[in-house]
Amino acid sequence: MAGGGMITPSVNKGYPGKFTGRVFITCIVAATGGLIFGYDIGISGGVTSMPPFLEKFFPDVFKKEVLNIGGTNQYCKFNSQKLTMFTSSLYLAALVASLVASTVTRKLGRRPSMLLGGALFLAGAIVNGLAQNITMLYIGRALLGVGVGFANQSVPVYLSEMAPYKYRGALNMVFQLSITIGILAAYVINYFTASMKGGNGWRYSLGCAGVPAIIFVLGSLCLPDTPNSLIERGKNEEAKKRLQKIRGVDNVDQEYNDLINASIESKKIKHPWAKLFSRKYRPQLVFVTFIPFFQQLTGMNVFMFYAPVLFKTIGFGANASLFSSVITGVVNCVSTLVSMATVDRFGRRGLFLEGGLQMLICQIIITVCIGIKFGLNGNPSELQQWYATLVVVAICVYVAGFAWSWGPLGWLVPSEILPLEVRSAGQSVNVSVNMIFTFFIAEIYLQMMCAMKFGLFIFFAVFVFAMTIFIYKLLPETKGIPIEEMAEIWKAHPVWRKYVVDENEKPTSEMVEEVKIAKEG
Ligand SMILES: OC[C@H]1O[C@](O)(CO)[C@@H](O)[C@@H]1O
């Protein structure tokens, strides 16, 4: 197993504590935080494929798409800078907001960030639902984006701090699961609103984003801040009482003392950013940068943002396009559950490698299908049933491959490899890189489709190939390894060893043995 250096996991620290009602409520709030993000990802594609919406805000696209004026090249029908901005502006706003949010989350607590995120999101949903002109549309998207930035920054931190030690990984994945539920909810709502009489369906689609926002705001109002955050702000006594409540036991001394020590240690670090860039943390820096980069370069969001537009491009009718999107949404959601159930059995590497291969094969099939049908000039021959089915199946198998690998693991792996001293800096890099490339994909997809035609999917396939090799060569298995022992896996890895091992430190016989096992694979 090249690159899969292994160390024997030891037993987790046994902090006493139960899965209390408070922790359960935390899951629900986290779920609505993820829903908000997912809803936004899923809603724009369906709305931008609705003729009344296009006619009102994007008359140029409407003329090309609905009235068929300006040529029949399917690849370029939706290529409009203004339309793209409608989708992508949200992620740009989210990127900027998540940087500001990290200070608010640290200085004022996790809860104010969540509250603010929910409130801004609600405002965005209202402005969008009532939009009279394109400016209102963009303002609404920007508000939603700022809301998403605050929620995405604070919710995962809140979750991992509230969760009892042994549920941390599972709760981390609940966030991704709720993103997929949000995407699915958006697809289903679009499916129904698209056929509403009066041409106002899009208003309901955009306005419904207010529902998870209200739940999120109310949820955040009722929730307490985390013990970690209280300690960070010097409220140690209150933190201890809070810890006893959320763990449901009186004896929380060990965990409490560790939190205090961790806080003292992290306060000593004056420049976590500089530290993250030092040689010792090279493996962490590489993974928090490349995992989100590659996650977006799988091309998954081409399907998530633009599934209905893509299906229409391929020649499906309006209803069939929205319905096919619902199918991909269900596959996305169910496959994330599969990942949650199997990640501790198959390991991170197993899922990453299998998922990568599956996506690669499907991308080749999709390329061939679209290439044969549309050629270079984008004029399709008649759409046959078997062809349509093949494309939908290939897209669904691709989505499943992503959803049990790069989707949830894109958040889980960075969060478990970062030691405390560089955790917040590392997470910021992870979220920011994710948002930059989410923005990038949303921004360039329609232009790329027009310029690269069916070759577009080959573009993403090349990245999927590269990322699979990247995981194969560089990522050691992190399954079952407690965070505080994570440093050992780099020492045992043939590539990372030279970065993390102190030159003066003599390798122990165990280390030599581990490196040997890793090399022999
Ligand atoms: O489920 C798919 C979704 O998951 C994400 O990768 C976030 O982890 C989004 O960018 C994508 O739209």
Coordinates of C-alpha atoms and ligand atoms in Angstrom, one line a residue:
M1 CA 0.0 0.0 0.0
A2 CA 2.1 2.9 -1.2
G3 CA 1.9 5.9 1.0
G4 CA -0.3 4.1 3.5
G5 CA 2.0 4.1 6.4
M6 CA 0.2 2.4 9.3
I7 CA 0.6 2.7 13.0
T8 CA -1.3 0.6 15.6
P9 CA -4.1 2.7 17.0
S10 CA -4.2 3.0 20.8
V11 CA -7.2 3.3 23.0
N12 CA -9.1 6.6 23.0
K13 CA -9.0 8.8 26.1
G14 CA -12.0 7.6 28.1
Y15 CA -13.5 10.9 29.2
P16 CA -16.7 10.1 31.1
G17 CA -19.9 11.4 29.4
K18 CA -23.2 10.4 27.8
F19 CA -24.8 11.2 24.5
T20 CA -27.2 13.7 26.3
G21 CA -30.3 15.5 25.1
R22 CA -28.2 18.7 24.7
V23 CA -25.8 16.9 22.4
F24 CA -28.8 15.6 20.4
I25 CA -30.2 19.2 20.0
T26 CA -26.7 20.3 19.0
C27 CA -26.9 17.8 16.1
I28 CA -30.2 19.2 15.0
V29 CA -28.9 22.8 15.0
A30 CA -25.8 21.7 13.1
A31 CA -28.1 19.9 10.7
T32 CA -30.0 23.1 10.0
G33 CA -26.7 25.0 9.5
G34 CA -25.7 22.5 6.9
L35 CA -29.2 22.6 5.4
I36 CA -28.8 26.3 4.8
F37 CA -25.6 25.8 2.8
G38 CA -27.0 22.8 0.9
Y39 CA -30.3 24.5 0.1
D40 CA -28.3 27.3 -1.6
I41 CA -26.1 24.9 -3.6
G42 CA -29.2 23.1 -4.9
I43 CA -31.6 25.9 -5.5
S44 CA -29.9 28.1 -8.1
G45 CA -29.7 25.5 -10.9
G46 CA -33.4 24.8 -10.9
V47 CA -34.4 28.4 -10.6
T48 CA -32.1 29.4 -13.5
S49 CA -33.7 26.8 -15.7
M50 CA -37.2 28.3 -15.1
P51 CA -38.3 30.3 -18.1
P52 CA -40.3 33.0 -16.1
F53 CA -37.2 33.7 -14.0
L54 CA -35.0 33.9 -17.0
E55 CA -37.5 36.2 -18.8
K56 CA -37.6 38.6 -15.9
F57 CA -34.0 38.8 -15.0
F58 CA -31.9 37.4 -17.8
P59 CA -33.8 38.2 -21.1
D60 CA -30.7 37.3 -23.2
V61 CA -30.5 33.8 -21.9
F62 CA -34.3 33.5 -22.2
K63 CA -34.2 34.4 -25.9
K64 CA -31.5 31.8 -26.5
E65 CA -32.9 29.1 -24.4
V66 CA -36.7 29.4 -24.7
L67 CA -37.2 31.2 -27.9
N68 CA -34.2 29.5 -29.6
I69 CA -32.9 32.8 -31.0
G70 CA -29.2 33.1 -31.7
G71 CA -28.2 29.6 -32.9
T72 CA -28.9 26.1 -31.7
N73 CA -25.5 25.3 -30.1
Q74 CA -26.6 23.6 -26.9
Y75 CA -23.2 23.9 -25.3
C76 CA -23.5 27.7 -25.2
K77 CA -27.2 28.4 -24.5
F78 CA -26.8 29.2 -20.8
N79 CA -23.4 30.9 -21.2
S80 CA -24.1 34.3 -19.6
Q81 CA -21.8 36.2 -17.2
K82 CA -24.8 37.7 -15.4
L83 CA -26.4 34.3 -14.9
T84 CA -23.2 32.8 -13.6
M85 CA -22.8 35.7 -11.1
F86 CA -26.2 34.9 -9.7
T87 CA -24.9 31.5 -8.7
S88 CA -21.2 32.3 -7.9
S89 CA -21.6 35.6 -6.0
L90 CA -22.8 33.7 -2.9
Y91 CA -19.6 31.8 -2.6
L92 CA -17.5 34.9 -2.9
A93 CA -19.4 36.6 -0.1
A94 CA -19.2 33.4 1.9
L95 CA -15.4 33.3 1.5
V96 CA -15.0 36.9 2.8
A97 CA -17.4 36.4 5.6
S98 CA -15.8 33.2 6.8
L99 CA -12.6 35.1 7.4
V100 CA -14.3 37.7 9.5
A101 CA -16.4 35.1 11.2
S102 CA -13.3 33.3 12.6
T103 CA -12.5 36.4 14.7
V104 CA -16.2 36.8 15.9
T105 CA -16.3 33.1 16.7
R106 CA -13.1 33.3 18.7
K107 CA -13.7 36.6 20.5
L108 CA -17.5 36.6 21.1
G109 CA -18.2 32.9 21.1
R110 CA -19.7 30.3 18.7
R111 CA -23.3 31.2 19.3
P112 CA -23.2 34.9 18.2
S113 CA -21.6 33.8 14.9
M114 CA -24.4 31.2 14.4
L115 CA -27.1 33.7 15.3
L116 CA -25.7 36.4 12.9
G117 CA -25.3 33.8 10.2
G118 CA -28.9 32.7 10.5
A119 CA -30.3 36.3 10.6
L120 CA -28.3 37.4 7.5
F121 CA -29.4 34.3 5.7
L122 CA -33.1 35.0 6.6
A123 CA -32.7 38.5 5.3
G124 CA -31.2 37.2 2.1
A125 CA -34.0 34.7 1.6
I126 CA -36.6 37.5 2.0
V127 CA -34.9 39.9 -0.4
N128 CA -34.5 37.1 -3.0
G129 CA -38.1 35.9 -2.6
L130 CA -39.4 39.5 -3.1
A131 CA -36.9 40.5 -5.8
Q132 CA -38.1 43.0 -8.4
N133 CA -34.9 43.5 -10.3
I134 CA -31.5 41.9 -10.8
T135 CA -29.9 44.2 -8.1
M136 CA -32.2 42.8 -5.5
L137 CA -31.3 39.4 -6.7
Y138 CA -27.6 40.0 -6.2
I139 CA -28.0 41.7 -2.9
G140 CA -30.1 38.7 -1.7
R141 CA -27.4 36.3 -2.8
A142 CA -24.7 38.3 -1.1
L143 CA -26.6 38.3 2.2
L144 CA -27.1 34.6 1.9
G145 CA -23.4 34.2 1.2
V146 CA -22.4 36.1 4.3
G147 CA -24.9 34.0 6.3
V148 CA -23.4 30.8 4.9
G149 CA -19.8 32.1 5.7
F150 CA -20.7 32.6 9.3
A151 CA -22.6 29.3 9.6
N152 CA -19.9 27.2 7.9
Q153 CA -17.2 28.7 10.1
S154 CA -19.0 28.4 13.4
V155 CA -21.2 25.2 13.2
P156 CA -18.4 22.6 12.6
V157 CA -16.4 24.2 15.5
Y158 CA -19.4 24.3 17.8
L159 CA -20.2 20.7 16.9
S160 CA -16.8 19.2 17.5
E161 CA -16.6 21.1 20.9
M162 CA -20.0 19.9 22.1
A163 CA -19.6 16.3 21.0
P164 CA -18.4 13.7 23.4
Y165 CA -15.0 12.6 22.4
K166 CA -16.0 9.3 20.8
Y167 CA -18.8 10.8 18.6
R168 CA -16.7 13.6 17.1
G169 CA -16.1 11.9 13.8
A170 CA -19.7 10.9 13.3
L171 CA -21.0 14.4 14.2
N172 CA -18.5 15.8 11.7
M173 CA -20.1 13.8 9.0
V174 CA -23.7 14.9 10.1
F175 CA -22.7 18.3 8.8
Q176 CA -22.0 16.9 5.3
L177 CA -25.1 14.8 5.5
S178 CA -27.3 17.8 6.2
I179 CA -25.7 19.6 3.3
T180 CA -26.9 16.8 1.0
I181 CA -30.4 16.9 2.6
G182 CA -30.4 20.7 1.9
I183 CA -29.5 20.1 -1.7
L184 CA -32.2 17.4 -2.1
A185 CA -34.8 19.6 -0.4
A186 CA -34.0 22.4 -2.9
Y187 CA -34.3 20.0 -5.9
V188 CA -37.7 18.7 -4.7
I189 CA -39.0 22.2 -4.1
N190 CA -37.8 23.3 -7.5
Y191 CA -39.6 20.3 -9.0
F192 CA -42.9 21.5 -7.6
T193 CA -42.6 25.2 -7.9
A194 CA -41.5 25.0 -11.6
S195 CA -44.9 23.9 -12.6
M196 CA -46.8 26.5 -10.5
K197 CA -49.2 28.7 -12.4
G198 CA -48.5 32.5 -12.7
G199 CA -44.8 32.1 -13.3
N200 CA -43.9 33.0 -9.7
G201 CA -42.6 29.5 -8.7
W202 CA -39.1 30.8 -8.5
R203 CA -40.1 33.2 -5.7
Y204 CA -41.2 30.3 -3.5
S205 CA -38.0 28.4 -4.3
L206 CA -35.8 31.3 -3.2
G207 CA -38.1 32.4 -0.3
C208 CA -38.2 28.9 1.2
A209 CA -34.6 29.3 2.1
G210 CA -36.0 31.3 5.0
V211 CA -37.4 28.1 6.7
P212 CA -34.1 26.5 7.7
A213 CA -32.8 30.0 8.5
I214 CA -35.7 30.5 11.1
I215 CA -35.0 27.1 12.6
F216 CA -31.3 27.9 12.8
V217 CA -31.9 31.3 14.4
L218 CA -34.3 29.8 17.0
G219 CA -32.0 26.9 17.6
S220 CA -29.0 29.1 18.2
L221 CA -31.0 31.3 20.6
C222 CA -31.8 28.3 22.8
L223 CA -28.3 26.7 22.7
P224 CA -25.5 27.4 25.2
D225 CA -22.0 28.3 24.1
T226 CA -19.3 25.6 24.3
P227 CA -17.1 25.1 27.4
N228 CA -14.0 25.6 25.1
S229 CA -15.3 29.0 24.1
L230 CA -16.1 30.0 27.7
I231 CA -12.5 29.0 28.7
E232 CA -11.1 30.9 25.8
R233 CA -12.9 34.0 27.2
G234 CA -11.7 33.5 30.7
K235 CA -15.0 32.1 32.2
N236 CA -13.5 29.0 33.7
E237 CA -16.1 28.3 36.5
E238 CA -19.0 28.6 34.1
A239 CA -17.2 26.4 31.6
K240 CA -16.9 23.6 34.2
K241 CA -20.6 23.7 35.1
R242 CA -21.5 23.8 31.4
L243 CA -19.3 20.7 30.8
Q244 CA -21.0 18.8 33.6
K245 CA -24.4 19.6 32.1
I246 CA -23.6 18.6 28.5
R247 CA -21.8 15.5 29.5
G248 CA -24.5 14.5 32.0
V249 CA -22.0 13.5 34.7
D250 CA -20.3 15.3 37.6
N251 CA -16.8 14.0 37.2
V252 CA -15.5 15.9 34.2
D253 CA -12.2 16.8 35.8
Q254 CA -10.0 15.1 33.3
E255 CA -11.6 16.6 30.2
Y256 CA -11.9 20.0 31.9
N257 CA -8.2 20.0 32.9
D258 CA -7.2 19.0 29.3
L259 CA -9.3 21.9 28.0
I260 CA -7.6 24.4 30.3
N261 CA -4.2 23.1 29.4
A262 CA -5.1 23.1 25.7
S263 CA -6.2 26.7 26.0
I264 CA -3.0 27.7 27.9
E265 CA -0.9 26.0 25.2
S266 CA -2.8 27.6 22.3
K267 CA -2.5 31.1 23.9
K268 CA 1.2 30.6 24.0
I269 CA 1.2 30.4 20.2
K270 CA 1.5 33.9 19.0
H271 CA 1.6 33.1 15.3
P272 CA -0.4 30.0 14.4
W273 CA -0.2 30.9 10.7
A274 CA 3.6 31.1 10.7
K275 CA 3.6 27.8 12.6
L276 CA 1.3 26.1 10.0
F277 CA 3.8 27.2 7.3
S278 CA 6.8 25.8 9.1
R279 CA 8.5 22.6 7.8
K280 CA 7.2 20.5 10.7
Y281 CA 3.5 21.0 9.7
R282 CA 4.1 20.4 5.9
P283 CA 1.9 17.3 5.7
Q284 CA -1.0 19.2 7.4
L285 CA -0.6 22.2 5.2
V286 CA -0.5 20.1 2.1
F287 CA -3.7 18.3 3.0
V288 CA -5.7 21.3 4.2
T289 CA -4.9 23.0 0.9
F290 CA -5.1 20.1 -1.5
I291 CA -8.1 18.2 -0.1
P292 CA -10.6 21.0 -0.5
F293 CA -9.0 22.0 -3.9
F294 CA -9.4 18.5 -5.2
Q295 CA -12.8 18.1 -3.7
Q296 CA -14.0 20.9 -5.9
L297 CA -12.0 19.9 -8.9
T298 CA -13.9 16.5 -8.9
G299 CA -16.4 18.6 -10.8
M300 CA -19.2 17.5 -8.4
N301 CA -20.6 21.0 -8.2
V302 CA -21.1 21.1 -11.9
F303 CA -23.9 18.6 -11.2
M304 CA -25.0 20.1 -8.0
F305 CA -25.3 23.7 -9.2
Y306 CA -26.3 23.1 -12.7
A307 CA -27.9 19.6 -12.9
P308 CA -31.2 20.8 -14.3
V309 CA -29.4 23.1 -16.8
L310 CA -27.1 20.2 -17.8
F311 CA -30.0 17.8 -18.3
K312 CA -31.8 20.5 -20.4
T313 CA -28.6 21.0 -22.4
I314 CA -28.5 17.3 -23.1
G315 CA -32.0 17.6 -24.4
F316 CA -34.3 16.6 -21.6
G317 CA -37.6 18.4 -21.2
A318 CA -38.1 20.8 -18.3
N319 CA -39.9 18.4 -16.0
A320 CA -37.6 15.5 -16.8
S321 CA -34.6 17.7 -16.1
L322 CA -35.8 18.7 -12.6
F323 CA -36.9 15.1 -11.9
S324 CA -33.5 13.7 -12.9
S325 CA -31.9 16.3 -10.5
V326 CA -34.1 15.0 -7.7
I327 CA -32.8 11.5 -8.4
T328 CA -29.1 12.7 -8.2
G329 CA -30.0 14.5 -4.9
V330 CA -31.4 11.2 -3.4
V331 CA -28.3 9.3 -4.5
N332 CA -26.0 12.0 -3.0
C333 CA -27.8 11.8 0.3
V334 CA -28.1 8.0 0.6
S335 CA -24.4 7.6 -0.4
T336 CA -23.3 10.0 2.3
L337 CA -25.1 7.7 4.8
V338 CA -23.2 4.7 3.3
S339 CA -19.9 6.6 4.0
M340 CA -20.9 7.3 7.6
A341 CA -21.7 3.7 8.1
T342 CA -18.5 2.3 6.5
V343 CA -15.7 4.9 7.1
D344 CA -14.4 3.2 10.2
R345 CA -14.5 -0.2 8.6
F346 CA -13.0 0.5 5.1
G347 CA -10.9 3.4 6.3
R348 CA -10.4 6.8 4.7
R349 CA -7.9 5.6 2.0
G350 CA -10.2 2.8 0.9
L351 CA -13.1 5.1 0.4
F352 CA -11.0 7.8 -1.3
L353 CA -9.4 5.4 -3.7
E354 CA -12.6 3.5 -4.6
G355 CA -14.6 6.7 -5.0
G356 CA -12.0 8.3 -7.2
L357 CA -11.9 5.3 -9.5
Q358 CA -15.7 5.2 -9.7
M359 CA -15.9 8.9 -10.6
L360 CA -13.2 8.5 -13.2
I361 CA -14.9 5.7 -15.1
C362 CA -18.2 7.6 -15.0
Q363 CA -16.6 10.8 -16.3
I364 CA -15.3 8.9 -19.3
I365 CA -18.7 7.4 -20.0
I366 CA -20.4 10.8 -19.7
T367 CA -17.8 12.3 -22.1
V368 CA -18.3 9.6 -24.7
C369 CA -22.1 9.9 -24.5
I370 CA -22.2 13.7 -24.8
G371 CA -19.4 13.7 -27.5
I372 CA -21.2 11.1 -29.7
K373 CA -24.5 12.9 -29.5
F374 CA -23.5 16.6 -29.8
G375 CA -20.2 16.4 -31.6
L376 CA -18.3 19.7 -31.7
N377 CA -21.0 22.0 -33.0
G378 CA -23.5 21.2 -30.2
N379 CA -26.4 20.2 -32.4
P380 CA -27.9 17.0 -31.0
S381 CA -29.5 14.2 -32.9
E382 CA -32.8 13.0 -31.5
L383 CA -32.8 12.0 -27.9
Q384 CA -33.5 8.3 -27.4
Q385 CA -34.7 6.7 -24.2
W386 CA -31.8 4.3 -23.7
Y387 CA -29.3 7.2 -24.2
A388 CA -31.1 9.4 -21.6
T389 CA -31.2 6.5 -19.1
L390 CA -27.4 5.8 -19.6
V391 CA -26.5 9.4 -19.0
V392 CA -28.6 9.6 -15.8
V393 CA -27.2 6.3 -14.5
A394 CA -23.6 7.4 -15.2
I395 CA -24.2 10.7 -13.4
C396 CA -25.8 9.0 -10.4
V397 CA -23.0 6.5 -10.1
Y398 CA -20.5 9.4 -10.3
V399 CA -22.4 11.3 -7.6
A400 CA -22.5 8.2 -5.4
G401 CA -18.7 7.8 -5.8
F402 CA -18.2 11.4 -4.7
A403 CA -20.7 11.2 -1.8
W404 CA -19.0 8.3 -0.1
S405 CA -15.5 9.6 -0.6
W406 CA -14.5 13.2 -1.3
G407 CA -17.7 14.8 0.0
P408 CA -17.6 13.8 3.7
L409 CA -13.9 13.0 3.9
G410 CA -13.1 16.4 2.5
W411 CA -14.1 17.7 6.0
L412 CA -13.3 14.8 8.2
V413 CA -9.7 14.2 7.2
P414 CA -8.5 17.8 7.6
S415 CA -10.3 18.1 11.0
E416 CA -8.6 15.0 12.4
I417 CA -5.1 15.6 11.2
L418 CA -4.7 19.1 12.6
P419 CA -3.0 19.3 16.1
L420 CA -4.5 21.9 18.4
E421 CA -1.7 24.5 18.0
V422 CA -2.5 25.0 14.3
R423 CA -6.1 23.8 14.3
S424 CA -8.0 27.1 13.7
A425 CA -5.5 28.3 11.2
G426 CA -5.6 25.0 9.4
Q427 CA -9.4 25.0 9.4
S428 CA -9.5 28.5 8.0
V429 CA -7.3 27.4 5.1
N430 CA -9.5 24.4 4.5
V431 CA -12.8 26.4 4.4
S432 CA -11.3 29.3 2.4
V433 CA -9.8 27.0 -0.3
N434 CA -13.1 25.2 -0.5
M435 CA -15.0 28.4 -1.0
I436 CA -12.5 29.8 -3.5
F437 CA -12.8 26.8 -5.7
T438 CA -16.6 26.4 -5.2
F439 CA -16.8 30.0 -6.5
F440 CA -14.4 29.2 -9.3
I441 CA -16.4 26.2 -10.5
A442 CA -19.7 28.2 -10.3
E443 CA -18.1 31.1 -12.2
I444 CA -16.5 29.2 -15.0
Y445 CA -18.6 26.2 -15.6
L446 CA -21.0 27.7 -18.2
Q447 CA -18.2 29.3 -20.1
M448 CA -16.1 26.1 -20.0
M449 CA -19.0 24.1 -21.3
C450 CA -19.3 26.6 -24.2
A451 CA -15.6 26.5 -25.0
M452 CA -14.5 23.0 -24.2
K453 CA -17.8 21.2 -25.1
F454 CA -17.8 17.6 -24.1
G455 CA -14.1 17.8 -23.3
L456 CA -15.2 19.6 -20.1
F457 CA -15.7 16.3 -18.4
I458 CA -12.2 15.1 -19.4
F459 CA -10.8 18.2 -17.8
F460 CA -12.3 17.1 -14.5
A461 CA -11.4 13.5 -15.1
V462 CA -7.7 14.5 -15.3
F463 CA -8.0 16.0 -11.9
V464 CA -9.8 13.0 -10.5
F465 CA -6.9 10.8 -11.8
A466 CA -4.4 13.2 -10.2
M467 CA -6.2 13.3 -6.8
T468 CA -6.4 9.5 -6.6
I469 CA -2.7 9.2 -7.1
F470 CA -2.2 12.0 -4.6
I471 CA -4.2 10.0 -1.9
Y472 CA -2.5 6.7 -2.9
K473 CA 1.0 8.1 -2.5
L474 CA 0.6 10.6 0.3
L475 CA -2.3 10.0 2.7
P476 CA -1.6 7.6 5.5
E477 CA -4.6 5.8 7.0
T478 CA -6.1 7.8 9.9
K479 CA -8.8 5.4 10.8
G480 CA -9.0 4.7 14.6
I481 CA -6.0 7.0 15.5
P482 CA -6.7 9.4 18.3
I483 CA -5.8 13.0 17.4
E484 CA -3.1 13.3 20.0
E485 CA -1.3 10.4 18.4
M486 CA -1.7 11.6 14.9
A487 CA 1.9 12.9 14.8
E488 CA 3.2 9.3 14.7
I489 CA 1.6 8.5 11.3
W490 CA 3.8 11.1 9.6
K491 CA 6.9 9.7 11.2
A492 CA 6.0 6.3 9.9
H493 CA 5.3 7.6 6.4
P494 CA 8.0 7.3 3.7
V495 CA 7.4 10.7 2.2
W496 CA 6.4 12.8 5.3
R497 CA 9.0 11.3 7.6
K498 CA 11.8 13.6 6.5
Y499 CA 9.7 16.7 7.3
V500 CA 8.5 15.8 10.7
V501 CA 11.3 13.7 12.2
D502 CA 13.8 15.7 14.2
E503 CA 17.2 15.2 12.5
N504 CA 18.8 14.4 15.9
E505 CA 16.1 11.9 16.9
K506 CA 17.1 8.3 16.3
P507 CA 14.3 6.3 14.8
T508 CA 13.0 3.6 17.2
S509 CA 12.9 0.0 16.0
E510 CA 9.1 0.3 15.9
M511 CA 9.3 3.2 13.5
V512 CA 11.8 1.4 11.3
E513 CA 9.4 -1.6 11.2
E514 CA 6.4 0.7 10.4
V515 CA 8.3 2.3 7.5
K516 CA 9.2 -1.1 6.2
I517 CA 5.6 -2.3 6.3
A518 CA 4.5 0.9 4.6
K519 CA 7.1 0.5 1.8
E520 CA 6.3 -3.2 1.2
G521 CA 2.6 -2.2 1.1
Ligands
LIG1 O1 -22.8 17.0 -1.6 C1 -22.1 17.9 -2.5 C2 -21.7 19.1 -1.8 O2 -20.7 18.9 -0.9 C3 -19.7 19.9 -0.9 O3 -18.6 19.4 -1.6 C4 -19.4 20.3 0.4 O4 -18.7 19.3 1.1 C5 -20.3 21.0 -1.8 O5 -19.3 21.8 -2.4 C6 -21.1 20.1 -2.7 O6 -22.0 20.9 -3.4

